[in-house]
Short mmCIF file of C-alpha atoms in Angstrom, two decimals:
data_model
loop_
_atom_site.label_atom_id
_atom_site.label_comp_id
_atom_site.label_asym_id
_atom_site.label_seq_id
_atom_site.Cartn_x
_atom_site.Cartn_y
_atom_site.Cartn_z
CA UNK A 288 0.01 0.04 0.03
CA UNK A 289 1.19 3.52 -0.73
CA UNK A 290 1.39 5.60 2.47
CA UNK A 291 2.31 9.23 3.05
CA UNK A 292 3.36 10.33 6.48
CA UNK A 293 3.22 14.07 7.13
CA UNK A 294 5.78 14.96 9.74
CA UNK A 295 9.06 13.06 10.14
CA UNK A 296 9.53 13.58 13.83
CA UNK A 297 9.24 11.06 16.61
CA UNK A 298 5.78 9.69 15.79
CA UNK A 299 5.97 10.13 12.06
CA UNK A 300 9.41 8.59 11.57
CA UNK A 301 8.77 5.58 13.73
CA UNK A 302 5.37 4.95 12.04
CA UNK A 303 6.77 5.39 8.57
CA UNK A 304 9.69 3.11 9.09
CA UNK A 305 7.54 0.41 10.73
CA UNK A 306 4.96 0.50 7.95
CA UNK A 307 7.75 0.23 5.34
CA UNK A 308 9.30 -2.65 7.25
CA UNK A 309 6.23 -4.83 6.55
CA UNK A 310 6.22 -4.06 2.83
CA UNK A 311 4.42 -0.75 2.37
CA UNK A 312 5.71 1.91 0.06
CA UNK A 313 6.09 4.95 2.33
CA UNK A 314 6.94 8.57 1.70
CA UNK A 315 7.76 10.73 4.72
CA UNK A 316 7.23 14.51 4.35
CA UNK A 317 8.69 17.28 6.48
CA UNK A 318 8.99 20.98 5.73
CA UNK A 319 12.14 21.03 7.83
CA UNK A 320 14.82 20.69 5.12
CA UNK A 321 17.54 20.12 7.65
CA UNK A 322 15.75 17.10 9.10
CA UNK A 323 15.11 15.65 5.65
CA UNK A 324 18.81 16.16 4.86
CA UNK A 325 19.89 14.13 7.84
CA UNK A 326 17.53 11.34 6.90
CA UNK A 327 18.69 11.32 3.29
CA UNK A 328 22.31 11.15 4.46
CA UNK A 329 21.56 7.98 6.40
CA UNK A 330 21.02 9.41 9.93
CA UNK A 331 17.97 10.09 12.12
CA UNK A 332 17.17 13.32 14.02
CA UNK A 333 16.21 11.55 17.27
CA UNK A 334 17.57 8.75 19.44
CA UNK A 335 15.30 5.74 19.48
CA UNK A 336 16.71 2.14 19.92
CA UNK A 337 16.39 0.11 16.70
CA UNK A 338 15.08 2.90 14.58
CA UNK A 339 18.29 3.88 12.72
CA UNK A 340 18.84 0.27 11.50
CA UNK A 341 15.15 -0.05 10.45
CA UNK A 342 15.23 3.24 8.52
CA UNK A 343 18.49 2.38 6.68
CA UNK A 344 17.19 -1.12 5.89
CA UNK A 345 13.99 0.20 4.31
CA UNK A 346 15.67 3.08 2.52
CA UNK A 347 18.07 0.53 0.92
CA UNK A 348 15.09 -1.67 -0.13
CA UNK A 349 13.39 1.27 -1.77
CA UNK A 350 10.31 1.18 0.49
CA UNK A 351 11.06 4.37 2.46
CA UNK A 352 11.73 7.81 1.08
CA UNK A 353 11.81 11.38 2.34
CA UNK A 354 10.74 14.60 0.83
CA UNK A 355 10.08 18.33 1.40
CA UNK A 356 7.69 18.44 -1.60
CA UNK A 357 4.13 18.94 -0.12
CA UNK A 358 2.44 18.39 -3.50
CA UNK A 359 4.35 15.15 -4.21
CA UNK A 360 3.46 13.86 -0.73
CA UNK A 361 -0.30 14.56 -1.21
CA UNK A 362 -0.31 12.89 -4.58
CA UNK A 363 1.59 9.84 -3.35
CA UNK A 364 -0.41 7.83 -0.77
CA UNK A 365 -3.99 6.78 -0.57
CA UNK A 366 -3.41 6.83 3.17
CA UNK A 367 -2.21 10.16 4.40
CA UNK A 368 -1.00 10.12 8.04
CA UNK A 369 -0.82 13.46 9.79
CA UNK A 370 1.89 13.09 12.48
CA UNK A 371 2.97 16.62 13.15
CA UNK A 372 3.60 18.37 16.47
CA UNK A 373 0.71 19.76 18.64
CA UNK A 374 2.68 21.93 21.02
CA UNK A 375 0.73 23.41 24.07
CA UNK A 376 -0.40 27.01 23.80
CA UNK A 377 0.10 29.24 26.80
CA UNK A 378 -3.35 28.28 28.13
CA UNK A 379 -2.53 24.56 27.97
CA UNK A 380 -4.64 23.82 24.83
CA UNK A 381 -3.08 21.85 21.97
CA UNK A 382 -1.87 24.05 19.12
CA UNK A 383 -3.53 22.62 15.91
CA UNK A 384 -1.95 24.96 13.36
CA UNK A 385 0.40 22.24 11.99
CA UNK A 386 -2.31 19.61 11.88
CA UNK A 387 -4.67 21.84 10.03
CA UNK A 388 -1.96 23.11 7.64
CA UNK A 389 -1.26 19.45 6.83
CA UNK A 390 -4.93 18.82 6.14
CA UNK A 391 -5.16 21.92 3.85
CA UNK A 392 -2.15 20.75 1.89
CA UNK A 393 -3.78 17.33 1.33
CA UNK A 394 -7.01 18.93 0.13
CA UNK A 395 -5.06 21.36 -2.07
CA UNK A 396 -3.20 18.65 -4.05
CA UNK A 397 -5.02 15.29 -3.73
CA UNK A 398 -6.04 13.70 -7.03
CA UNK A 399 -8.31 10.90 -5.78
CA UNK A 400 -9.80 9.19 -2.76
CA UNK A 401 -7.72 9.62 0.42
CA UNK A 402 -7.91 8.31 3.97
CA UNK A 403 -6.66 11.16 6.17
CA UNK A 404 -5.41 9.71 9.43
CA UNK A 405 -4.92 11.80 12.57
CA UNK A 406 -1.89 10.18 14.22
CA UNK A 407 -0.95 13.27 16.20
CA UNK A 408 -2.31 13.56 19.68
CA UNK A 409 -5.25 15.91 19.25
CA UNK A 410 -8.19 17.19 21.17
CA UNK A 411 -11.67 15.72 20.81
CA UNK A 412 -13.30 17.31 17.79
CA UNK A 413 -10.08 17.74 15.74
CA UNK A 414 -11.27 15.22 13.09
CA UNK A 415 -14.19 17.62 12.31
CA UNK A 416 -11.72 20.50 11.87
CA UNK A 417 -9.51 18.37 9.56
CA UNK A 418 -12.47 17.22 7.55
CA UNK A 419 -13.56 20.89 7.13
CA UNK A 420 -10.06 21.98 6.17
CA UNK A 421 -9.76 19.31 3.43
CA UNK A 422 -13.29 20.11 2.15
CA UNK A 423 -12.56 23.81 1.98
CA UNK A 424 -9.47 23.24 -0.17
CA UNK A 425 -11.42 20.85 -2.41
CA UNK A 426 -14.20 23.36 -2.89
CA UNK A 427 -11.77 26.12 -3.70
CA UNK A 428 -10.41 23.94 -6.54
CA UNK A 429 -13.89 22.85 -7.59
CA UNK A 430 -12.80 19.30 -7.05
CA UNK A 431 -15.10 16.49 -5.79
CA UNK A 432 -12.74 13.73 -4.72
CA UNK A 433 -13.94 11.58 -1.86
CA UNK A 434 -12.04 11.32 1.39
CA UNK A 435 -12.45 9.96 4.91
CA UNK A 436 -10.93 11.19 8.24
CA UNK A 437 -9.78 8.59 10.75
CA UNK A 438 -8.48 9.03 14.24
CA UNK A 439 -5.63 6.45 14.91
CA UNK A 440 -3.87 7.62 18.04
CA UNK A 441 -0.27 6.49 18.70
CA UNK A 442 0.63 4.66 21.87
CA UNK A 443 4.39 4.62 21.54
CA UNK A 444 6.68 4.74 24.54
CA UNK A 445 9.93 6.65 23.91
CA UNK A 446 12.78 4.21 24.15
CA UNK A 447 10.62 1.30 23.08
CA UNK A 448 8.61 2.85 20.13
CA UNK A 449 9.73 0.44 17.41
CA UNK A 450 8.66 -2.56 19.46
CA UNK A 451 5.40 -0.89 20.54
CA UNK A 452 4.50 -0.20 16.85
CA UNK A 453 5.58 -3.70 15.66
CA UNK A 454 3.88 -5.57 18.60
CA UNK A 455 0.98 -3.34 19.62
CA UNK A 456 -1.20 -3.88 22.64
CA UNK A 457 -4.08 -2.38 20.73
CA UNK A 458 -4.77 -0.44 17.60
CA UNK A 459 -7.51 2.05 17.95
CA UNK A 460 -9.35 3.21 14.82
CA UNK A 461 -11.95 5.89 15.05
CA UNK A 462 -13.87 6.04 11.84
CA UNK A 463 -17.54 6.34 10.56
CA UNK A 464 -17.41 4.74 7.12
CA UNK A 465 -16.74 1.19 6.02
CA UNK A 466 -14.27 2.00 3.22
CA UNK A 467 -11.85 3.71 5.67
CA UNK A 468 -12.22 1.00 8.21
CA UNK A 469 -11.37 -1.71 5.69
CA UNK A 470 -8.41 0.31 4.52
CA UNK A 471 -7.07 0.56 8.09
CA UNK A 472 -7.66 -3.15 8.69
CA UNK A 473 -5.61 -3.95 5.56
CA UNK A 474 -2.84 -1.61 6.62
CA UNK A 475 -2.54 -3.03 10.08
CA UNK A 476 -3.13 -6.68 9.29
CA UNK A 477 0.70 -7.53 9.43
CA UNK A 478 0.77 -6.26 13.06
CA UNK A 479 -2.02 -8.46 14.48
CA UNK A 480 -1.41 -11.90 12.81
CA UNK A 481 -1.79 -13.95 15.98
CA UNK A 482 -4.91 -12.25 17.42
CA UNK A 483 -7.20 -9.27 16.76
CA UNK A 484 -5.82 -6.04 18.27
CA UNK A 485 -7.77 -3.48 16.25
CA UNK A 486 -10.52 -1.73 18.16
CA UNK A 487 -13.00 0.22 15.89
CA UNK A 488 -14.94 2.99 17.61
CA UNK A 489 -16.39 6.40 16.75
CA UNK A 490 -13.87 9.18 16.05
CA UNK A 491 -14.51 11.24 19.23
CA UNK A 492 -14.03 8.20 21.50
CA UNK A 493 -10.75 7.34 19.75
CA UNK A 494 -9.58 10.95 20.18
CA UNK A 495 -10.40 10.85 23.87
CA UNK A 496 -8.85 7.44 24.42
CA UNK A 497 -5.38 8.78 23.85
CA UNK A 498 -5.72 11.56 26.27
CA UNK A 499 -7.39 9.22 28.85
CA UNK A 500 -4.61 6.73 28.66
CA UNK A 501 -1.86 9.28 29.28
CA UNK A 502 -3.87 11.03 32.07
CA UNK A 503 -4.40 7.75 33.82
CA UNK A 504 -0.71 6.88 33.74
CA UNK A 505 0.28 10.35 34.88
CA UNK A 506 -2.27 10.02 37.72
CA UNK A 507 -0.66 6.78 38.95
CA UNK A 508 2.79 8.42 38.96
CA UNK A 509 1.59 11.46 40.93
CA UNK A 510 -0.36 9.23 43.31
CA UNK A 511 2.74 7.27 44.13
CA UNK A 512 4.84 10.37 44.58
CA UNK A 513 2.31 11.77 47.03
CA UNK A 514 2.29 8.48 48.88
CA UNK A 515 6.10 8.45 48.87
CA UNK A 516 6.35 11.82 50.50
CA UNK A 517 3.87 10.65 53.13
CA UNK A 518 5.80 7.45 53.66
CA UNK A 519 8.90 9.44 54.56
CA UNK A 520 7.04 11.34 57.13
CA UNK A 521 5.53 8.12 58.62
CA UNK A 522 8.70 6.08 58.50
CA UNK A 523 7.39 3.70 55.88
CA UNK A 524 9.28 2.48 52.72
CA UNK A 525 7.44 3.26 49.55
CA UNK A 526 9.14 0.39 47.67
CA UNK A 527 7.63 -2.07 50.09
CA UNK A 528 4.26 -0.31 49.78
CA UNK A 529 4.61 -0.54 45.98
CA UNK A 530 5.01 -4.28 46.31
CA UNK A 531 2.10 -4.58 48.63
CA UNK A 532 -0.27 -2.81 46.28
CA UNK A 533 1.20 -3.90 42.98
CA UNK A 534 0.66 -7.50 43.77
CA UNK A 535 -3.10 -6.79 43.71
CA UNK A 536 -4.19 -7.82 40.21
CA UNK A 537 -6.79 -4.98 40.28
CA UNK A 538 -3.92 -2.51 40.50
CA UNK A 539 -0.97 -4.20 38.76
CA UNK A 540 2.69 -3.25 38.67
CA UNK A 541 2.92 -0.63 35.94
CA UNK A 542 3.63 3.04 36.67
CA UNK A 543 3.90 2.54 40.45
CA UNK A 544 7.42 3.82 40.84
CA UNK A 545 7.92 6.92 42.98
CA UNK A 546 10.57 9.33 41.89
CA UNK A 547 11.27 12.95 40.94
CA UNK A 548 8.36 13.43 38.59
CA UNK A 549 7.41 12.66 34.99
CA UNK A 550 8.42 14.62 31.95
CA UNK A 551 8.63 14.14 28.17
CA UNK A 552 6.54 15.29 25.24
CA UNK A 553 3.35 13.46 26.19
CA UNK A 554 2.25 13.30 29.78
CA UNK A 555 2.65 17.00 30.69
CA UNK A 556 1.25 18.32 27.48
CA UNK A 557 -1.65 15.89 27.38
CA UNK A 558 -2.75 16.41 31.01
CA UNK A 559 -2.75 20.09 30.36
CA UNK A 560 -4.72 19.78 27.18
CA UNK A 561 -7.33 17.49 28.76
CA UNK A 562 -7.78 19.96 31.61
CA UNK A 563 -8.22 22.70 29.01
CA UNK A 564 -10.77 20.68 27.09
CA UNK A 565 -12.75 20.04 30.22
CA UNK A 566 -12.73 23.74 31.10
CA UNK A 567 -13.96 24.67 27.58
CA UNK A 568 -16.91 22.33 28.04
CA UNK A 569 -17.80 23.32 31.55
CA UNK A 570 -15.97 20.56 33.46
CA UNK A 571 -13.37 21.39 36.05
CA UNK A 572 -11.07 18.26 36.10
CA UNK A 573 -9.91 18.76 39.54
CA UNK A 574 -8.10 15.47 39.81
CA UNK A 575 -5.98 16.16 36.83
CA UNK A 576 -5.26 19.73 38.07
CA UNK A 577 -3.88 18.02 41.22
CA UNK A 578 -1.89 15.51 39.10
CA UNK A 579 -0.13 18.34 37.38
CA UNK A 580 0.44 20.30 40.58
CA UNK A 581 1.93 17.23 42.42
CA UNK A 582 4.24 16.54 39.47
CA UNK A 583 5.63 20.05 39.29
CA UNK A 584 6.29 20.07 42.95
CA UNK A 585 7.91 16.65 42.83
CA UNK A 586 10.52 17.81 40.37
CA UNK A 587 11.93 19.89 43.20
CA UNK A 588 11.93 17.05 45.71
CA UNK A 589 15.58 16.23 45.10
CA UNK A 590 16.59 19.87 45.44
CA UNK A 591 14.69 20.07 48.77
CA UNK A 592 16.68 17.12 50.02
CA UNK A 593 19.90 18.67 48.83
CA UNK A 594 19.13 21.97 50.63
CA UNK A 595 18.11 20.06 53.75
CA UNK A 596 21.52 18.35 53.78
CA UNK A 597 23.83 21.14 52.56
CA UNK A 598 21.88 24.38 53.30
CA UNK A 599 20.19 26.90 51.08
CA UNK A 600 23.46 28.52 50.00
CA UNK A 601 25.26 26.11 47.73
CA UNK A 602 27.97 28.54 46.47
CA UNK A 603 31.28 26.77 46.02
CA UNK A 604 29.66 23.30 45.96
CA UNK A 605 29.79 21.04 42.95
CA UNK A 606 27.43 18.15 42.33
CA UNK A 607 27.72 15.08 40.08
CA UNK A 608 24.49 14.41 38.26
CA UNK A 609 23.63 11.12 36.48
CA UNK A 610 20.88 11.25 33.93
CA UNK A 611 19.51 14.22 31.92
CA UNK A 612 16.86 12.78 29.59
CA UNK A 613 13.42 12.58 31.00
CA UNK A 614 13.53 8.82 30.84
CA UNK A 615 16.03 6.07 29.80
CA UNK A 616 16.64 5.10 26.20
CA UNK A 617 15.90 8.64 24.77
CA UNK A 618 17.62 11.93 24.39
CA UNK A 619 14.29 13.83 24.89
CA UNK A 620 14.75 16.68 27.31
CA UNK A 621 11.17 18.15 27.03
CA UNK A 622 9.82 18.78 30.48
CA UNK A 623 12.69 16.67 31.96
CA UNK A 624 12.96 16.82 35.76
CA UNK A 625 16.73 17.39 35.27
CA UNK A 626 16.07 20.80 33.82
CA UNK A 627 14.23 21.85 37.00
CA UNK A 628 16.94 20.30 39.15
CA UNK A 629 19.73 22.03 37.35
CA UNK A 630 18.05 25.48 37.35
CA UNK A 631 17.38 25.24 41.05
CA UNK A 632 20.97 24.23 41.88
CA UNK A 633 22.27 27.07 39.66
CA UNK A 634 20.04 29.54 41.41
CA UNK A 635 21.63 28.59 44.72
CA UNK A 636 25.15 29.02 43.39
CA UNK A 637 26.08 25.35 42.81
CA UNK A 638 27.85 23.91 39.76
CA UNK A 639 27.19 20.56 38.15
CA UNK A 640 29.22 17.96 36.33
CA UNK A 641 26.69 15.83 34.44
CA UNK A 642 26.60 12.54 32.52
CA UNK A 643 23.99 10.97 30.28
CA UNK A 644 24.62 8.28 27.73
CA UNK A 645 22.76 10.15 24.89
CA UNK A 646 21.26 13.44 26.08
CA UNK A 647 24.26 15.60 26.61
CA UNK A 648 24.19 17.12 23.20
CA UNK A 649 20.56 18.07 23.63
CA UNK A 650 21.34 19.55 27.10
CA UNK A 651 24.10 21.64 25.60
CA UNK A 652 21.54 22.94 23.01
CA UNK A 653 19.13 23.88 25.81
CA UNK A 654 21.51 25.34 28.32
CA UNK A 655 24.14 26.79 25.82
CA UNK A 656 27.44 27.99 27.36
CA UNK A 657 26.18 27.73 30.93
CA UNK A 658 29.46 28.20 32.93
CA UNK A 659 28.19 26.20 35.95
CA UNK A 660 27.43 23.09 33.85
CA UNK A 661 30.12 20.74 32.53
CA UNK A 662 29.85 17.22 31.15
CA UNK A 663 31.71 13.99 31.98
CA UNK A 664 32.61 11.34 29.39
CA UNK A 665 31.81 8.52 31.83
CA UNK A 666 29.56 8.22 34.93
CA UNK A 667 32.48 7.82 37.33
CA UNK A 668 34.35 10.82 35.84
CA UNK A 669 31.55 13.11 37.20
CA UNK A 670 32.29 12.04 40.75
CA UNK A 671 35.79 13.31 41.40
CA UNK A 672 35.68 15.93 44.13
CA UNK A 673 31.91 16.30 43.98
CA UNK A 674 29.99 17.09 47.21
CA UNK A 675 27.30 14.56 46.32
CA UNK A 676 25.89 12.36 43.57
CA UNK A 677 22.40 13.17 42.27
CA UNK A 678 20.57 10.57 40.18
CA UNK A 679 17.73 11.84 37.99
CA UNK A 680 17.29 9.19 35.20
CA UNK A 681 17.29 5.42 35.75
CA UNK A 682 19.56 4.38 32.93
CA UNK A 683 20.56 0.67 33.17
CA UNK A 684 24.20 1.45 33.37
CA UNK A 685 23.57 3.18 36.72
CA UNK A 686 21.95 0.04 38.23
CA UNK A 687 24.97 -1.71 39.66
CA UNK A 688 27.90 0.70 40.10
CA UNK A 689 31.03 0.24 42.15
CA UNK A 690 29.84 1.69 45.40
CA UNK A 691 33.27 1.58 47.06
CA UNK A 692 34.66 3.69 44.18
CA UNK A 693 31.66 6.13 44.52
CA UNK A 694 32.53 6.53 48.16
CA UNK A 695 36.18 7.06 47.39
CA UNK A 696 35.74 9.60 44.60
CA UNK A 697 33.13 11.83 46.18
CA UNK A 698 34.29 14.60 48.53
CA UNK A 699 31.47 13.55 50.83
CA UNK A 700 29.91 10.18 50.40
CA UNK A 701 26.27 11.31 49.78
CA UNK A 702 23.90 10.04 47.11
CA UNK A 703 20.46 11.57 46.34
CA UNK A 704 18.58 8.87 44.35
CA UNK A 705 15.67 10.39 42.48
CA UNK A 706 14.58 7.06 41.02
CA UNK A 707 15.06 4.68 44.00
CA UNK A 708 17.62 2.61 42.10
CA UNK A 709 19.44 1.41 45.20
CA UNK A 710 18.56 -0.25 48.43
CA UNK A 711 19.28 2.09 51.40
CA UNK A 712 20.86 -0.70 53.47
CA UNK A 713 23.38 -1.51 50.70
CA UNK A 714 24.67 2.03 50.52
CA UNK A 715 24.83 2.33 54.30
CA UNK A 716 26.99 -0.74 54.48
CA UNK A 717 29.31 0.94 51.99
CA UNK A 718 29.45 4.01 54.25
CA UNK A 719 27.34 6.14 51.87
CA UNK A 720 24.75 8.57 53.19
CA UNK A 721 21.66 7.79 51.08
CA UNK A 722 18.53 9.86 50.30
CA UNK A 723 15.89 8.27 48.19
CA UNK A 724 12.23 9.10 47.52
CA UNK A 725 9.87 7.81 50.18
CA UNK A 726 12.51 5.41 51.59
#
């Protein structure tokens, strides 16, 4: 099947590569010429495990191509995925200018029936706006080509996106006509060979499902962080509490880890957008307001612990920091807790020597020539002479370090563990003063 993917960022590039990998002929469009140049030269503009190899394999096979030509993209695929960014406006609502611009381009140049698929995370009612945008462009041309608008939200975890697309838990298709549904069934057939994963529903339910999923996961994280802070006061251990409640099958184990808050491109943006949608329709989503408030406060929890240990004035102190990306296996720094931690440490006069396996270039782009921030080539290199180690991201390579060496290299053997990677008793036996979250 011929497929056009409008937007070659995180969602678009993963979707395009995975669709090409099962035999489709895919053309990825982006108006960012620099991004397309990177792709055409054999690179990718993001870090995602397994994606580079998949892109190169399908480019070599002739199934995956890239372009900045909007007209060529609209003419190419019967299925037109819209996978552009929907950044939050100042009021928290999703900015749909890029989605609607993509829809207008499709309507302006299409030469036959098209299935226009909203892959971007968009508010309920966006499909109606996309349909109107395409129809307006067709009317302006005097053209009468048929088209359908489908909601097909993505459920990709950064760091595991390729596997999530190739082995989906579910494939949600929101559509109201049989031709579009059959087209989507055919497109996704290779991804559900052993059992049916495709859920067909009305468009608005599909649009809401994406926001509801992310809001639920964010709620679990903020709930555990609230509980962790209480556990510290009560003298309980949140890790034991997690085991106690996670073993209940009604609750399960996922997203029950306390820490220093969530970040990334999805949870913060989608919670804000859902709150805004509720407000626009007369519903005050008080629970989600609290989820967001708890998360923003939790990002400062590590800094509060540092201040309690070393004092408010941190001038002359240097801290080692492990982990900059908002989560492991990505270089994404959007809404990352590390940004809040770094800013708060700098405001108090501290300097930081940081290490992250893949996100240091992105951090340099964000912070520029910040004189109080330097970077280490290896995790242990960050420790020499530091007043303490602060862990913000739970990369695998941090799981089992040489604790004796940590103690020897730090000026003071103090560890602030924002992801509860270590058992307090183990570090105490190594003579390290340990501060976790809810431990």
